[in-house]
């Protein structure tokens, strides 16, 4: 796990395919995948030593795949219904690439039509997609406490508080790249030392395209939404993918 975290940090990746045979050959559906979520929820939150844990112990296998000739809308629907962030693309039972939620968001934001285009004339579309219930943690709390809270609530980030004021955000990416990969002690490293700040945020009256592009530019997956300069919710790439998976416009608008 430690080696996986170091490679994720080096390559700026949120997942790694796992060659379960150890032969270094082609990657098939019977191989596995390990993600930042696995590292945080299955290792950090359970106080397991990442230097003594194998990726095979926490990976997901077999892989969920989609054929390369299927549409991006099919991919978004499969990712949304399966609640995953990464989807493997296959050709003749061989994995040839991976599609991420970020890829889907970028594709549909740039498309001339489609679900995001349908939201252009809706008042405050971000209010439809965001979550108003937000996880939060004090900056002096430890990385272990944050990982356990993320695992318990099954979320990907926590807003960081100091004296009742929002000062940053801590994500699974922070914990993997700044925590595990840097070999920091989880039970004594404060969240304030690894969080992202200043807080990147967006006004509730902006468009879905604005939000998606802001997340792409900042390479972030979670974006606080403000109204009258107060944070009222949080939008994630997962929220966007779930919205895209709704193929019927009337159902989407309801």
Tab-separated table of C-alpha atoms in Angstrom:
chain	number	residue	atom	x	y	z
A	1	UNK	CA	0.000	0.000	0.000
A	2	UNK	CA	2.840	2.386	0.782
A	3	UNK	CA	4.345	1.750	-2.666
A	4	UNK	CA	0.927	2.285	-4.271
A	5	UNK	CA	0.489	5.613	-2.453
A	6	UNK	CA	3.965	6.735	-3.550
A	7	UNK	CA	3.170	5.880	-7.179
A	8	UNK	CA	-0.193	7.680	-7.014
A	9	UNK	CA	1.597	10.777	-5.742
A	10	UNK	CA	4.380	10.541	-8.342
A	11	UNK	CA	1.995	10.009	-11.281
A	12	UNK	CA	-0.760	12.311	-9.977
A	13	UNK	CA	-3.313	9.469	-10.125
A	14	UNK	CA	-6.300	8.455	-8.023
A	15	UNK	CA	-6.185	4.763	-8.927
A	16	UNK	CA	-3.864	1.993	-10.078
A	17	UNK	CA	-4.601	-1.205	-11.957
A	18	UNK	CA	-3.315	-4.322	-10.205
A	19	UNK	CA	-1.743	-7.219	-12.075
A	20	UNK	CA	-3.008	-9.991	-9.831
A	21	UNK	CA	-0.976	-12.662	-11.636
A	22	UNK	CA	2.319	-10.949	-10.921
A	23	UNK	CA	3.500	-11.887	-14.397
A	24	UNK	CA	3.508	-8.344	-15.732
A	25	UNK	CA	1.451	-9.385	-18.745
A	26	UNK	CA	-1.722	-7.929	-20.167
A	27	UNK	CA	-4.362	-6.588	-17.818
A	28	UNK	CA	-7.667	-8.474	-18.073
A	29	UNK	CA	-11.040	-8.219	-16.393
A	30	UNK	CA	-9.811	-10.657	-13.740
A	31	UNK	CA	-7.189	-8.167	-12.609
A	32	UNK	CA	-7.968	-5.573	-9.944
A	33	UNK	CA	-7.979	-1.866	-9.167
A	34	UNK	CA	-6.937	-0.003	-6.032
A	35	UNK	CA	-8.088	3.575	-5.401
A	36	UNK	CA	-7.492	6.427	-2.978
A	37	UNK	CA	-10.818	5.529	-1.375
A	38	UNK	CA	-9.542	1.997	-0.693
A	39	UNK	CA	-6.388	3.351	0.923
A	40	UNK	CA	-8.275	5.748	3.181
A	41	UNK	CA	-11.249	3.603	4.187
A	42	UNK	CA	-9.680	0.136	4.246
A	43	UNK	CA	-6.211	1.020	5.534
A	44	UNK	CA	-5.960	4.437	7.239
A	45	UNK	CA	-9.343	4.339	8.962
A	46	UNK	CA	-8.653	0.852	10.320
A	47	UNK	CA	-5.151	1.766	11.570
A	48	UNK	CA	-3.519	-0.851	9.343
A	49	UNK	CA	0.190	-0.457	8.603
A	50	UNK	CA	0.459	0.553	4.903
A	51	UNK	CA	4.035	-0.724	4.709
A	52	UNK	CA	2.901	-4.232	5.670
A	53	UNK	CA	-0.317	-4.442	3.663
A	54	UNK	CA	-0.524	-5.704	0.075
A	55	UNK	CA	-2.665	-4.040	-2.567
A	56	UNK	CA	-4.250	-7.438	-3.228
A	57	UNK	CA	-5.791	-7.233	0.254
A	58	UNK	CA	-7.792	-4.077	-0.481
A	59	UNK	CA	-8.228	-4.010	-4.269
A	60	UNK	CA	-11.523	-4.498	-6.103
A	61	UNK	CA	-11.623	-7.525	-8.420
A	62	UNK	CA	-12.820	-8.510	-10.973
A	63	UNK	CA	-12.851	-5.182	-12.797
A	64	UNK	CA	-16.050	-3.513	-13.950
A	65	UNK	CA	-15.594	-2.855	-17.667
A	66	UNK	CA	-17.276	-1.307	-20.680
A	67	UNK	CA	-16.581	-2.063	-24.341
A	68	UNK	CA	-14.641	0.612	-26.235
A	69	UNK	CA	-17.430	1.006	-28.816
A	70	UNK	CA	-20.043	2.015	-26.209
A	71	UNK	CA	-21.077	5.669	-25.806
A	72	UNK	CA	-19.927	8.101	-23.127
A	73	UNK	CA	-23.528	8.321	-21.906
A	74	UNK	CA	-23.512	4.537	-21.409
A	75	UNK	CA	-20.288	4.917	-19.432
A	76	UNK	CA	-21.755	7.673	-17.247
A	77	UNK	CA	-24.882	5.623	-16.536
A	78	UNK	CA	-22.807	2.574	-15.568
A	79	UNK	CA	-20.535	4.639	-13.300
A	80	UNK	CA	-23.496	6.389	-11.700
A	81	UNK	CA	-25.465	3.210	-11.032
A	82	UNK	CA	-22.362	1.380	-9.753
A	83	UNK	CA	-21.218	4.334	-7.596
A	84	UNK	CA	-17.635	4.206	-8.906
A	85	UNK	CA	-15.127	6.861	-9.979
A	86	UNK	CA	-13.132	4.774	-12.472
A	87	UNK	CA	-14.343	2.506	-15.270
A	88	UNK	CA	-12.090	0.227	-17.302
A	89	UNK	CA	-12.459	0.144	-21.091
A	90	UNK	CA	-12.030	-3.269	-22.712
A	91	UNK	CA	-11.341	-4.697	-26.144
A	92	UNK	CA	-11.579	-8.463	-26.546
A	93	UNK	CA	-11.296	-9.033	-22.776
A	94	UNK	CA	-8.167	-6.881	-22.511
A	95	UNK	CA	-8.155	-3.587	-20.579
A	96	UNK	CA	-6.953	-0.814	-22.884
A	97	UNK	CA	-7.722	2.325	-20.846
A	98	UNK	CA	-9.592	3.847	-17.906
A	99	UNK	CA	-12.341	6.486	-17.893
A	100	UNK	CA	-12.609	8.664	-14.792
A	101	UNK	CA	-15.403	10.893	-13.546
A	102	UNK	CA	-13.225	13.858	-14.487
A	103	UNK	CA	-13.085	12.586	-18.095
A	104	UNK	CA	-16.878	12.305	-18.198
A	105	UNK	CA	-17.441	15.766	-16.754
A	106	UNK	CA	-15.005	17.307	-19.235
A	107	UNK	CA	-16.652	15.517	-22.166
A	108	UNK	CA	-20.211	16.553	-21.314
A	109	UNK	CA	-19.273	20.127	-20.376
A	110	UNK	CA	-17.767	20.625	-23.839
A	111	UNK	CA	-20.632	18.851	-25.659
A	112	UNK	CA	-23.019	20.992	-27.715
A	113	UNK	CA	-26.031	19.192	-26.221
A	114	UNK	CA	-26.774	16.716	-23.488
A	115	UNK	CA	-27.608	16.782	-19.757
A	116	UNK	CA	-25.392	19.757	-18.832
A	117	UNK	CA	-26.760	21.777	-21.755
A	118	UNK	CA	-30.292	21.018	-20.500
A	119	UNK	CA	-29.502	22.775	-17.214
A	120	UNK	CA	-28.419	26.061	-18.806
A	121	UNK	CA	-31.804	27.748	-18.410
A	122	UNK	CA	-32.593	26.417	-14.939
A	123	UNK	CA	-32.407	28.855	-12.025
A	124	UNK	CA	-29.544	27.992	-9.668
A	125	UNK	CA	-28.728	24.557	-11.150
A	126	UNK	CA	-25.957	24.046	-8.593
A	127	UNK	CA	-28.593	24.005	-5.849
A	128	UNK	CA	-30.109	20.924	-7.523
A	129	UNK	CA	-26.832	18.999	-7.656
A	130	UNK	CA	-25.035	19.953	-4.448
A	131	UNK	CA	-25.319	18.339	-1.016
A	132	UNK	CA	-26.473	20.665	1.756
A	133	UNK	CA	-25.320	18.254	4.467
A	134	UNK	CA	-21.560	18.676	4.742
A	135	UNK	CA	-18.964	16.820	6.765
A	136	UNK	CA	-16.668	18.995	8.863
A	137	UNK	CA	-13.723	18.528	11.211
A	138	UNK	CA	-11.598	20.796	13.408
A	139	UNK	CA	-8.122	21.567	12.059
A	140	UNK	CA	-6.398	20.189	15.165
A	141	UNK	CA	-7.951	16.739	14.736
A	142	UNK	CA	-5.718	13.972	13.436
A	143	UNK	CA	-5.537	12.351	10.031
A	144	UNK	CA	-6.721	9.097	11.627
A	145	UNK	CA	-9.855	10.778	12.993
A	146	UNK	CA	-10.563	12.340	9.594
A	147	UNK	CA	-10.130	8.987	7.799
A	148	UNK	CA	-12.497	7.278	10.240
A	149	UNK	CA	-15.105	10.021	9.796
A	150	UNK	CA	-14.831	9.803	6.001
A	151	UNK	CA	-15.211	6.018	6.164
A	152	UNK	CA	-18.183	6.257	8.537
A	153	UNK	CA	-20.041	8.839	6.439
A	154	UNK	CA	-18.879	7.333	3.111
A	155	UNK	CA	-17.846	10.723	1.747
A	156	UNK	CA	-14.706	11.916	-0.023
A	157	UNK	CA	-13.911	15.156	1.821
A	158	UNK	CA	-14.346	17.157	5.010
A	159	UNK	CA	-14.483	20.920	5.449
A	160	UNK	CA	-11.871	22.067	7.976
A	161	UNK	CA	-12.900	24.444	10.761
A	162	UNK	CA	-10.984	26.839	13.006
A	163	UNK	CA	-12.875	28.901	15.603
A	164	UNK	CA	-16.170	28.175	13.783
A	165	UNK	CA	-14.720	29.466	10.520
A	166	UNK	CA	-14.145	27.389	7.379
A	167	UNK	CA	-10.432	27.525	6.542
A	168	UNK	CA	-9.868	24.648	4.104
A	169	UNK	CA	-10.848	21.194	2.934
A	170	UNK	CA	-9.244	17.798	3.441
A	171	UNK	CA	-9.785	15.027	0.885
A	172	UNK	CA	-8.841	11.417	0.305
A	173	UNK	CA	-6.190	12.690	-2.101
A	174	UNK	CA	-4.597	14.763	0.680
A	175	UNK	CA	-4.457	11.768	2.975
A	176	UNK	CA	-2.923	9.487	0.377
A	177	UNK	CA	-0.373	11.860	-1.164
A	178	UNK	CA	0.500	14.071	1.803
A	179	UNK	CA	-0.079	11.438	4.466
A	180	UNK	CA	0.572	7.829	3.461
A	181	UNK	CA	3.064	8.556	0.656
A	182	UNK	CA	4.984	10.953	2.921
A	183	UNK	CA	4.958	8.364	5.742
A	184	UNK	CA	3.374	10.736	8.242
A	185	UNK	CA	2.056	9.240	11.502
A	186	UNK	CA	-1.721	9.090	11.177
A	187	UNK	CA	-2.502	9.359	14.887
A	188	UNK	CA	-0.496	12.557	15.459
A	189	UNK	CA	-0.569	14.445	12.141
A	190	UNK	CA	-3.118	17.269	12.272
A	191	UNK	CA	-5.611	17.839	9.494
A	192	UNK	CA	-4.541	21.482	9.361
A	193	UNK	CA	-1.094	20.431	8.161
A	194	UNK	CA	-2.337	18.503	5.106
A	195	UNK	CA	-5.544	20.343	4.121
A	196	UNK	CA	-6.058	22.373	0.936
A	197	UNK	CA	-6.282	26.120	1.479
A	198	UNK	CA	-7.336	28.760	0.688
A	199	UNK	CA	-10.761	27.280	0.009
A	200	UNK	CA	-11.731	27.225	-3.685
A	201	UNK	CA	-15.475	27.888	-3.874
A	202	UNK	CA	-18.229	28.912	-6.287
A	203	UNK	CA	-21.358	31.071	-6.020
A	204	UNK	CA	-24.679	29.224	-6.206
A	205	UNK	CA	-25.800	31.374	-9.169
A	206	UNK	CA	-22.981	30.146	-11.430
A	207	UNK	CA	-23.519	27.426	-14.034
A	208	UNK	CA	-22.667	23.730	-13.997
A	209	UNK	CA	-20.067	24.445	-16.697
A	210	UNK	CA	-18.443	27.044	-14.431
A	211	UNK	CA	-18.269	24.522	-11.597
A	212	UNK	CA	-16.867	21.737	-13.767
A	213	UNK	CA	-14.201	23.979	-15.271
A	214	UNK	CA	-13.212	25.343	-11.868
A	215	UNK	CA	-12.764	21.789	-10.550
A	216	UNK	CA	-10.750	20.856	-13.649
A	217	UNK	CA	-8.465	23.891	-13.353
A	218	UNK	CA	-7.839	23.270	-9.668
A	219	UNK	CA	-7.676	19.468	-10.141
A	220	UNK	CA	-10.193	19.064	-7.309
A	221	UNK	CA	-13.202	16.771	-6.946
A	222	UNK	CA	-15.089	18.681	-4.250
A	223	UNK	CA	-16.239	22.289	-4.551
A	224	UNK	CA	-17.976	24.280	-1.762
A	225	UNK	CA	-20.974	26.292	-2.995
A	226	UNK	CA	-21.665	29.720	-1.474
A	227	UNK	CA	-24.720	31.949	-1.230
A	228	UNK	CA	-24.236	35.533	0.003
A	229	UNK	CA	-20.609	34.605	0.809
A	230	UNK	CA	-21.702	31.751	3.093
A	231	UNK	CA	-21.015	28.084	2.297
A	232	UNK	CA	-24.393	26.371	1.875
A	233	UNK	CA	-23.418	23.105	0.222
A	234	UNK	CA	-20.752	21.089	-1.521
A	235	UNK	CA	-20.633	19.795	-5.093
A	236	UNK	CA	-18.595	16.782	-6.149
A	237	UNK	CA	-17.664	15.204	-9.459
A	238	UNK	CA	-19.659	12.187	-8.318
A	239	UNK	CA	-22.755	14.423	-8.136
A	240	UNK	CA	-22.153	15.489	-11.733
A	241	UNK	CA	-21.786	11.900	-12.922
A	242	UNK	CA	-25.011	10.871	-11.169
A	243	UNK	CA	-26.766	13.753	-12.914
A	244	UNK	CA	-25.335	12.706	-16.269
A	245	UNK	CA	-26.529	9.138	-15.720
A	246	UNK	CA	-30.132	10.364	-15.853
A	247	UNK	CA	-30.798	9.978	-19.548
A	248	UNK	CA	-34.400	11.203	-19.496
A	249	UNK	CA	-34.582	15.016	-19.434
A	250	UNK	CA	-37.988	15.191	-17.723
A	251	UNK	CA	-36.773	12.936	-14.921
A	252	UNK	CA	-33.631	15.052	-14.570
A	253	UNK	CA	-35.638	18.269	-14.256
A	254	UNK	CA	-37.962	16.738	-11.642
